[in-house]
mmCIF file of C-alpha atoms in Angstrom:
data_model
loop_
_atom_site.group_PDB
_atom_site.id
_atom_site.type_symbol
_atom_site.label_atom_id
_atom_site.label_comp_id
_atom_site.label_asym_id
_atom_site.label_seq_id
_atom_site.Cartn_x
_atom_site.Cartn_y
_atom_site.Cartn_z
ATOM 1 C CA UNK A 1 -113.697 147.104 191.888
ATOM 2 C CA UNK A 2 -114.359 150.274 189.272
ATOM 3 C CA UNK A 3 -114.532 153.036 190.621
ATOM 4 C CA UNK A 4 -115.352 156.826 188.544
ATOM 5 C CA UNK A 5 -112.533 159.321 188.936
ATOM 6 C CA UNK A 6 -112.339 163.240 187.880
ATOM 7 C CA UNK A 7 -109.139 162.366 186.103
ATOM 8 C CA UNK A 8 -110.950 163.174 182.398
ATOM 9 C CA UNK A 9 -108.845 163.819 178.856
ATOM 10 C CA UNK A 10 -109.733 166.877 176.911
ATOM 11 C CA UNK A 11 -111.637 166.277 173.819
ATOM 12 C CA UNK A 12 -111.772 162.680 171.764
ATOM 13 C CA UNK A 13 -108.793 164.271 169.781
ATOM 14 C CA UNK A 14 -106.868 163.655 173.350
ATOM 15 C CA UNK A 15 -107.618 160.258 174.465
ATOM 16 C CA UNK A 16 -106.424 159.360 170.023
ATOM 17 C CA UNK A 17 -103.063 160.605 170.584
ATOM 18 C CA UNK A 18 -102.607 158.942 173.528
ATOM 19 C CA UNK A 19 -103.862 155.957 171.961
ATOM 20 C CA UNK A 20 -101.431 156.334 168.902
ATOM 21 C CA UNK A 21 -98.558 156.997 171.135
ATOM 22 C CA UNK A 22 -99.283 153.462 173.129
ATOM 23 C CA UNK A 23 -99.706 151.135 170.465
ATOM 24 C CA UNK A 24 -96.775 153.058 167.808
ATOM 25 C CA UNK A 25 -94.321 151.631 171.132
ATOM 26 C CA UNK A 26 -95.294 147.995 170.974
ATOM 27 C CA UNK A 27 -95.500 148.331 166.890
ATOM 28 C CA UNK A 28 -99.268 148.044 166.385
ATOM 29 C CA UNK A 29 -101.734 150.304 164.549
ATOM 30 C CA UNK A 30 -105.739 151.529 165.074
ATOM 31 C CA UNK A 31 -107.094 152.794 161.994
ATOM 32 C CA UNK A 32 -110.429 152.774 160.698
ATOM 33 C CA UNK A 33 -108.573 149.823 158.587
ATOM 34 C CA UNK A 34 -107.776 148.057 161.621
ATOM 35 C CA UNK A 35 -109.958 149.993 164.756
ATOM 36 C CA UNK A 36 -109.358 147.272 167.400
ATOM 37 C CA UNK A 37 -105.934 146.497 169.163
ATOM 38 C CA UNK A 38 -105.225 144.623 171.700
ATOM 39 C CA UNK A 39 -101.171 144.256 172.948
ATOM 40 C CA UNK A 40 -98.995 144.259 175.418
ATOM 41 C CA UNK A 41 -97.176 146.275 176.996
ATOM 42 C CA UNK A 42 -93.282 146.346 178.061
ATOM 43 C CA UNK A 43 -94.683 146.301 181.747
ATOM 44 C CA UNK A 44 -96.907 142.894 181.322
ATOM 45 C CA UNK A 45 -99.973 145.038 181.262
ATOM 46 C CA UNK A 46 -102.729 144.906 178.783
ATOM 47 C CA UNK A 47 -104.045 147.100 176.752
ATOM 48 C CA UNK A 48 -106.711 147.296 175.051
ATOM 49 C CA UNK A 49 -107.790 149.689 172.238
ATOM 50 C CA UNK A 50 -111.416 150.031 170.447
ATOM 51 C CA UNK A 51 -111.705 153.174 167.796
ATOM 52 C CA UNK A 52 -114.777 154.540 165.804
ATOM 53 C CA UNK A 53 -116.887 152.895 163.945
ATOM 54 C CA UNK A 54 -116.608 150.613 166.258
ATOM 55 C CA UNK A 55 -116.797 152.636 169.201
ATOM 56 C CA UNK A 56 -119.940 154.496 168.876
ATOM 57 C CA UNK A 57 -119.549 157.734 171.457
ATOM 58 C CA UNK A 58 -115.293 157.863 170.790
ATOM 59 C CA UNK A 59 -112.320 155.833 171.068
ATOM 60 C CA UNK A 60 -111.952 153.557 174.052
ATOM 61 C CA UNK A 61 -108.660 152.360 175.188
ATOM 62 C CA UNK A 62 -108.634 149.855 178.377
ATOM 63 C CA UNK A 63 -105.789 149.187 180.322
ATOM 64 C CA UNK A 64 -105.650 145.955 182.796
ATOM 65 C CA UNK A 65 -102.274 146.207 185.712
ATOM 66 C CA UNK A 66 -100.610 143.248 186.607
ATOM 67 C CA UNK A 67 -98.818 143.025 190.534
ATOM 68 C CA UNK A 68 -94.708 142.880 190.133
ATOM 69 C CA UNK A 69 -95.413 140.248 192.931
ATOM 70 C CA UNK A 70 -97.838 137.420 191.902
ATOM 71 C CA UNK A 71 -100.477 137.009 194.628
ATOM 72 C CA UNK A 72 -99.641 133.469 196.663
ATOM 73 C CA UNK A 73 -101.309 131.380 198.617
ATOM 74 C CA UNK A 74 -100.765 132.704 201.915
ATOM 75 C CA UNK A 75 -103.196 135.927 200.504
ATOM 76 C CA UNK A 76 -105.563 133.769 198.703
ATOM 77 C CA UNK A 77 -106.097 132.286 202.442
ATOM 78 C CA UNK A 78 -105.968 134.985 204.006
ATOM 79 C CA UNK A 79 -108.543 136.847 201.740
ATOM 80 C CA UNK A 80 -110.750 133.583 202.345
ATOM 81 C CA UNK A 81 -110.880 133.140 198.872
ATOM 82 C CA UNK A 82 -110.202 129.447 199.713
ATOM 83 C CA UNK A 83 -109.344 126.936 202.899
ATOM 84 C CA UNK A 84 -106.902 125.312 203.751
ATOM 85 C CA UNK A 85 -108.091 121.952 203.869
ATOM 86 C CA UNK A 86 -109.403 122.542 200.248
ATOM 87 C CA UNK A 87 -106.199 123.406 199.110
ATOM 88 C CA UNK A 88 -104.605 120.798 200.289
ATOM 89 C CA UNK A 89 -106.106 118.517 198.445
ATOM 90 C CA UNK A 90 -105.230 120.486 195.285
ATOM 91 C CA UNK A 91 -101.945 121.005 196.271
ATOM 92 C CA UNK A 92 -102.023 117.128 195.800
ATOM 93 C CA UNK A 93 -102.976 117.255 192.930
ATOM 94 C CA UNK A 94 -100.217 119.181 191.814
ATOM 95 C CA UNK A 95 -97.491 116.952 193.225
ATOM 96 C CA UNK A 96 -98.859 113.800 191.800
ATOM 97 C CA UNK A 97 -99.655 115.496 188.425
ATOM 98 C CA UNK A 98 -102.893 115.510 187.842
ATOM 99 C CA UNK A 99 -104.365 117.683 185.169
ATOM 100 C CA UNK A 100 -106.247 120.114 186.487
ATOM 101 C CA UNK A 101 -109.003 123.186 184.696
ATOM 102 C CA UNK A 102 -109.451 126.018 186.525
ATOM 103 C CA UNK A 103 -112.890 127.672 185.176
ATOM 104 C CA UNK A 104 -114.196 130.592 185.454
ATOM 105 C CA UNK A 105 -116.253 134.110 184.412
ATOM 106 C CA UNK A 106 -114.153 136.977 183.362
ATOM 107 C CA UNK A 107 -112.406 138.562 186.170
ATOM 108 C CA UNK A 108 -113.429 135.736 188.640
ATOM 109 C CA UNK A 109 -109.560 135.139 189.080
ATOM 110 C CA UNK A 110 -108.948 131.914 186.855
ATOM 111 C CA UNK A 111 -105.042 133.678 186.293
ATOM 112 C CA UNK A 112 -104.157 134.035 190.041
ATOM 113 C CA UNK A 113 -105.105 130.505 190.860
ATOM 114 C CA UNK A 114 -103.812 129.280 188.482
ATOM 115 C CA UNK A 115 -100.304 130.982 189.732
ATOM 116 C CA UNK A 116 -100.747 130.092 193.068
ATOM 117 C CA UNK A 117 -101.356 126.145 191.890
ATOM 118 C CA UNK A 118 -97.868 126.686 189.409
ATOM 119 C CA UNK A 119 -96.500 127.356 192.974
ATOM 120 C CA UNK A 120 -96.299 123.687 193.859
ATOM 121 C CA UNK A 121 -95.104 122.405 190.814
ATOM 122 C CA UNK A 122 -91.308 121.361 191.504
ATOM 123 C CA UNK A 123 -88.401 123.436 190.838
ATOM 124 C CA UNK A 124 -86.811 120.789 188.977
ATOM 125 C CA UNK A 125 -89.090 120.056 186.210
ATOM 126 C CA UNK A 126 -89.018 122.298 183.166
ATOM 127 C CA UNK A 127 -92.619 123.573 181.931
ATOM 128 C CA UNK A 128 -93.612 125.470 179.227
ATOM 129 C CA UNK A 129 -96.702 127.997 179.704
ATOM 130 C CA UNK A 130 -98.809 128.973 176.701
ATOM 131 C CA UNK A 131 -100.480 132.261 176.112
ATOM 132 C CA UNK A 132 -102.492 134.332 174.614
ATOM 133 C CA UNK A 133 -101.149 137.532 175.145
ATOM 134 C CA UNK A 134 -98.631 136.632 178.720
ATOM 135 C CA UNK A 135 -99.902 137.227 182.187
ATOM 136 C CA UNK A 136 -98.421 134.385 184.038
ATOM 137 C CA UNK A 137 -95.938 135.099 186.538
ATOM 138 C CA UNK A 138 -94.375 131.343 187.592
ATOM 139 C CA UNK A 139 -91.216 131.375 189.537
ATOM 140 C CA UNK A 140 -89.581 128.071 189.107
ATOM 141 C CA UNK A 141 -86.347 128.366 187.332
ATOM 142 C CA UNK A 142 -86.811 126.722 184.051
ATOM 143 C CA UNK A 143 -89.482 127.997 182.972
ATOM 144 C CA UNK A 144 -90.283 128.344 178.462
ATOM 145 C CA UNK A 145 -92.910 131.284 177.826
ATOM 146 C CA UNK A 146 -94.714 131.462 174.454
ATOM 147 C CA UNK A 147 -97.282 133.835 173.438
ATOM 148 C CA UNK A 148 -99.053 134.029 169.920
ATOM 149 C CA UNK A 149 -98.869 136.674 167.365
ATOM 150 C CA UNK A 150 -101.634 138.808 166.130
ATOM 151 C CA UNK A 151 -101.625 139.301 161.833
ATOM 152 C CA UNK A 152 -99.510 141.875 160.822
ATOM 153 C CA UNK A 153 -101.309 144.928 159.434
ATOM 154 C CA UNK A 154 -101.969 142.673 155.920
ATOM 155 C CA UNK A 155 -103.793 139.658 157.699
ATOM 156 C CA UNK A 156 -100.634 137.556 157.911
ATOM 157 C CA UNK A 157 -97.963 136.794 159.973
ATOM 158 C CA UNK A 158 -99.906 135.418 163.332
ATOM 159 C CA UNK A 159 -99.161 132.659 165.488
ATOM 160 C CA UNK A 160 -102.623 130.748 166.822
ATOM 161 C CA UNK A 161 -102.027 129.270 170.090
ATOM 162 C CA UNK A 162 -102.543 125.638 168.611
ATOM 163 C CA UNK A 163 -99.345 125.990 166.631
ATOM 164 C CA UNK A 164 -98.090 126.973 170.073
ATOM 165 C CA UNK A 165 -99.237 123.465 171.130
ATOM 166 C CA UNK A 166 -98.243 121.192 168.756
ATOM 167 C CA UNK A 167 -94.796 123.175 168.892
ATOM 168 C CA UNK A 168 -94.893 122.527 172.850
ATOM 169 C CA UNK A 169 -94.158 119.200 172.743
ATOM 170 C CA UNK A 170 -91.413 118.737 170.474
ATOM 171 C CA UNK A 171 -89.706 120.734 173.034
ATOM 172 C CA UNK A 172 -89.321 118.199 176.740
ATOM 173 C CA UNK A 173 -91.760 119.468 178.396
ATOM 174 C CA UNK A 174 -92.701 118.365 181.792
ATOM 175 C CA UNK A 175 -95.731 120.157 182.349
ATOM 176 C CA UNK A 176 -97.895 122.300 180.229
ATOM 177 C CA UNK A 177 -99.156 125.539 181.362
ATOM 178 C CA UNK A 178 -101.893 126.873 179.217
ATOM 179 C CA UNK A 179 -103.007 130.335 179.816
ATOM 180 C CA UNK A 180 -106.353 130.247 178.751
ATOM 181 C CA UNK A 181 -108.378 127.109 176.129
ATOM 182 C CA UNK A 182 -110.082 129.426 173.266
ATOM 183 C CA UNK A 183 -110.642 127.240 170.179
ATOM 184 C CA UNK A 184 -109.326 124.161 168.322
ATOM 185 C CA UNK A 185 -106.010 124.103 170.775
ATOM 186 C CA UNK A 186 -108.353 122.031 173.478
ATOM 187 C CA UNK A 187 -108.206 118.862 171.363
ATOM 188 C CA UNK A 188 -104.930 119.395 171.258
ATOM 189 C CA UNK A 189 -104.218 120.057 174.634
ATOM 190 C CA UNK A 190 -106.384 116.971 175.764
ATOM 191 C CA UNK A 191 -104.045 114.711 173.139
ATOM 192 C CA UNK A 192 -101.075 115.854 175.143
ATOM 193 C CA UNK A 193 -102.707 115.597 178.370
ATOM 194 C CA UNK A 194 -103.626 112.191 177.499
ATOM 195 C CA UNK A 195 -100.146 111.076 175.929
ATOM 196 C CA UNK A 196 -97.866 111.400 179.045
ATOM 197 C CA UNK A 197 -97.989 115.634 180.019
ATOM 198 C CA UNK A 198 -99.371 114.576 183.267
ATOM 199 C CA UNK A 199 -99.639 117.148 184.997
ATOM 200 C CA UNK A 200 -100.639 120.284 183.491
ATOM 201 C CA UNK A 201 -102.644 122.911 183.660
ATOM 202 C CA UNK A 202 -104.960 125.583 181.785
ATOM 203 C CA UNK A 203 -107.847 127.855 182.489
ATOM 204 C CA UNK A 204 -111.887 128.144 180.454
ATOM 205 C CA UNK A 205 -114.138 130.837 180.739
ATOM 206 C CA UNK A 206 -117.527 128.609 182.167
ATOM 207 C CA UNK A 207 -119.835 129.650 184.640
ATOM 208 C CA UNK A 208 -119.702 126.038 186.085
ATOM 209 C CA UNK A 209 -117.842 122.107 185.886
ATOM 210 C CA UNK A 210 -120.700 121.143 184.055
ATOM 211 C CA UNK A 211 -120.322 124.084 181.403
ATOM 212 C CA UNK A 212 -116.473 123.961 181.230
ATOM 213 C CA UNK A 213 -116.820 120.507 180.012
ATOM 214 C CA UNK A 214 -119.385 121.600 177.342
ATOM 215 C CA UNK A 215 -116.861 124.524 176.329
ATOM 216 C CA UNK A 216 -114.174 121.743 175.719
ATOM 217 C CA UNK A 217 -115.797 119.083 173.728
ATOM 218 C CA UNK A 218 -117.491 122.382 171.732
ATOM 219 C CA UNK A 219 -113.759 123.666 171.084
ATOM 220 C CA UNK A 220 -112.408 120.758 170.424
ATOM 221 C CA UNK A 221 -114.905 120.325 167.442
ATOM 222 C CA UNK A 222 -113.284 123.434 166.130
ATOM 223 C CA UNK A 223 -110.029 121.290 165.655
ATOM 224 C CA UNK A 224 -112.323 120.377 162.663
ATOM 225 C CA UNK A 225 -110.598 116.966 163.314
ATOM 226 C CA UNK A 226 -113.408 114.699 162.582
ATOM 227 C CA UNK A 227 -113.340 112.909 165.162
ATOM 228 C CA UNK A 228 -117.237 110.863 167.149
ATOM 229 C CA UNK A 229 -118.688 113.229 170.334
ATOM 230 C CA UNK A 230 -118.674 110.149 171.773
ATOM 231 C CA UNK A 231 -114.928 110.162 171.520
ATOM 232 C CA UNK A 232 -114.046 113.959 172.517
ATOM 233 C CA UNK A 233 -115.381 113.121 175.688
ATOM 234 C CA UNK A 234 -113.801 109.799 176.013
ATOM 235 C CA UNK A 235 -110.652 112.001 175.837
ATOM 236 C CA UNK A 236 -111.842 114.778 178.241
ATOM 237 C CA UNK A 237 -112.886 112.048 180.504
ATOM 238 C CA UNK A 238 -109.126 110.422 180.682
ATOM 239 C CA UNK A 239 -107.511 113.821 180.354
ATOM 240 C CA UNK A 240 -108.831 115.875 183.180
ATOM 241 C CA UNK A 241 -108.901 114.629 186.803
ATOM 242 C CA UNK A 242 -110.428 118.075 188.515
ATOM 243 C CA UNK A 243 -112.155 121.280 187.874
ATOM 244 C CA UNK A 244 -111.670 124.373 189.855
ATOM 245 C CA UNK A 245 -114.541 126.512 189.718
ATOM 246 C CA UNK A 246 -113.986 129.968 190.722
ATOM 247 C CA UNK A 247 -116.512 133.055 191.320
ATOM 248 C CA UNK A 248 -116.554 136.669 191.886
ATOM 249 C CA UNK A 249 -120.166 137.800 193.795
ATOM 250 C CA UNK A 250 -122.102 140.470 193.608
ATOM 251 C CA UNK A 251 -120.197 142.093 197.019
ATOM 252 C CA UNK A 252 -116.685 142.024 195.007
ATOM 253 C CA UNK A 253 -114.827 138.812 196.631
ATOM 254 C CA UNK A 254 -113.492 136.154 195.279
ATOM 255 C CA UNK A 255 -114.359 132.444 195.958
ATOM 256 C CA UNK A 256 -113.700 129.099 194.771
ATOM 257 C CA UNK A 257 -117.091 128.348 194.904
ATOM 258 C CA UNK A 258 -116.900 124.254 193.953
ATOM 259 C CA UNK A 259 -113.886 121.777 193.185
ATOM 260 C CA UNK A 260 -115.306 118.905 190.933
ATOM 261 C CA UNK A 261 -114.054 115.932 189.801
ATOM 262 C CA UNK A 262 -113.812 114.105 187.062
ATOM 263 C CA UNK A 263 -115.465 110.690 187.045
ATOM 264 C CA UNK A 264 -115.530 108.811 183.092
ATOM 265 C CA UNK A 265 -118.138 108.557 181.033
ATOM 266 C CA UNK A 266 -121.670 107.050 181.512
ATOM 267 C CA UNK A 267 -125.147 107.288 178.977
ATOM 268 C CA UNK A 268 -122.573 109.339 176.382
ATOM 269 C CA UNK A 269 -122.337 112.027 179.161
ATOM 270 C CA UNK A 270 -118.846 112.631 180.963
ATOM 271 C CA UNK A 271 -119.860 112.382 184.751
ATOM 272 C CA UNK A 272 -119.024 114.412 187.381
ATOM 273 C CA UNK A 273 -118.197 114.520 191.654
ATOM 274 C CA UNK A 274 -118.626 117.391 193.561
ATOM 275 C CA UNK A 275 -115.394 117.174 196.576
ATOM 276 C CA UNK A 276 -116.361 120.976 197.391
ATOM 277 C CA UNK A 277 -118.776 123.015 197.209
ATOM 278 C CA UNK A 278 -119.123 127.316 198.699
ATOM 279 C CA UNK A 279 -123.165 127.155 199.062
ATOM 280 C CA UNK A 280 -124.369 131.071 199.709
ATOM 281 C CA UNK A 281 -126.415 131.359 202.335
ATOM 282 C CA UNK A 282 -127.737 134.824 202.130
ATOM 283 C CA UNK A 283 -126.475 138.681 202.143
ATOM 284 C CA UNK A 284 -125.126 140.771 205.619
ATOM 285 C CA UNK A 285 -123.760 144.216 206.613
ATOM 286 C CA UNK A 286 -122.316 146.033 203.501
ATOM 287 C CA UNK A 287 -124.067 143.595 201.449
ATOM 288 C CA UNK A 288 -121.617 140.918 202.056
ATOM 289 C CA UNK A 289 -122.582 137.877 201.012
ATOM 290 C CA UNK A 290 -122.519 135.171 203.488
ATOM 291 C CA UNK A 291 -121.913 131.717 203.124
ATOM 292 C CA UNK A 292 -119.440 128.046 203.956
ATOM 293 C CA UNK A 293 -117.213 126.278 202.218
ATOM 294 C CA UNK A 294 -117.857 122.336 202.656
ATOM 295 C CA UNK A 295 -116.787 118.879 202.040
ATOM 296 C CA UNK A 296 -119.810 117.176 200.667
ATOM 297 C CA UNK A 297 -118.327 113.491 201.743
ATOM 298 C CA UNK A 298 -117.566 111.625 198.499
ATOM 299 C CA UNK A 299 -113.966 110.974 198.563
ATOM 300 C CA UNK A 300 -112.513 111.099 195.130
ATOM 301 C CA UNK A 301 -111.320 108.322 193.079
ATOM 302 C CA UNK A 302 -108.099 109.269 192.513
ATOM 303 C CA UNK A 303 -107.463 109.397 195.930
ATOM 304 C CA UNK A 304 -105.548 105.799 195.011
ATOM 305 C CA UNK A 305 -103.675 107.772 192.843
ATOM 306 C CA UNK A 306 -102.503 110.370 195.335
ATOM 307 C CA UNK A 307 -101.683 107.240 197.778
ATOM 308 C CA UNK A 308 -98.951 105.399 194.591
ATOM 309 C CA UNK A 309 -97.362 109.070 194.887
ATOM 310 C CA UNK A 310 -96.160 109.274 198.494
ATOM 311 C CA UNK A 311 -99.212 111.588 199.248
ATOM 312 C CA UNK A 312 -101.426 110.873 202.425
ATOM 313 C CA UNK A 313 -104.205 113.429 202.750
ATOM 314 C CA UNK A 314 -105.738 113.775 206.367
ATOM 315 C CA UNK A 315 -109.001 111.497 207.241
ATOM 316 C CA UNK A 316 -110.520 114.233 208.515
ATOM 317 C CA UNK A 317 -110.382 116.421 204.902
ATOM 318 C CA UNK A 318 -113.591 115.357 203.238
ATOM 319 C CA UNK A 319 -115.946 116.607 206.514
ATOM 320 C CA UNK A 320 -114.544 120.132 206.582
ATOM 321 C CA UNK A 321 -117.089 123.000 206.831
ATOM 322 C CA UNK A 322 -116.587 126.444 207.236
ATOM 323 C CA UNK A 323 -118.533 130.335 207.161
ATOM 324 C CA UNK A 324 -117.184 133.411 205.944
#
C-alpha cells in the first residue's frame, strides 16, 4: 500500500546527489547519455532510477525492499490468499514434478507464491535459479543462483536470461526456476521442460491463464527460431501442467484467483480447464472485496501422475468452497 509521507528532499539536486551515491556503490552510473538504471543493492533491494530528459518533472527513484525471511505458506493461508485444499493440490504438483507457471500482474505476489511453492522441493535436489534481478529466497541447501548482467556504458557485455537458461542445462539441474520469463528464453525453458527437467517453475506477466498461454507463444516467437505456431503450441501443452493466476484486488489484498490445468491442444489452440477459481461477490465494509474460493468439480488429468508418484489427494478436495 502506498502512503504519502512528510519526508521530502530539499530539491532535485539533493535527490540527484543521493541517486549518484547509490548507483555508484553498485558500479553503475546515470547521466544524460544513460538516463535509466535498474540495479540490485547489497541488501537485495532493487532500485530503479530515471532522470531528465526522460523524467519530465525531475529525477525519479524507486526502491523495492524485501523481507529477510520470505513469506511462507503459513502466512499465505493466514492472509487468506489461498486455501488449504488449493495449497495441497499445488504441494502435490510440486512434489510430483509437474511444471508450474505463476501468472499475474505487477505487484500481485507472483514471486512470493513462487518462493512458497519452492519450499516443497526436496532438499536433496539441485536447483538452478535464473533471474533478471535476484529476488528469490529459496531455503534449500543446494541452490545455484544466476543473475543477468546489464550492458556496460558502451552497450556491451550484457548477459541475457536466454544465455543463462541454455547454460543452466549444462549444470545438471534437478529443477530450473526462472524468476520471470520475459522474451526468447521462453522457448528454451519450454524445451528444457520437455527434455527431462520436470518440476520447473517460472512466473509470467498476464491477466489470466489464457493470456499467459498467448504471451508464452509470443515470447517463444521472439527466439527467432523458424517454428510454426502449431509446433510452439504443442511445446507449451506438453511442457506446462499448471497455470496459477494471482491478483491484487482493489482493496489491496492478494488472492490466488485461478488454478488451471493445461490439458492439450484442440483446433490449433492450447486448451485449459479450471480446477479452482475465486469468485468476486461484491464489496463489503471498508471497501473490502468479498468473494469465495471454490473447486469447479473437475478432476485434473494429472491425477494419475500424482498417484504414480505415491501422492493420494483427499477425495473431497474437488468439492471445496470457502467464503472470504
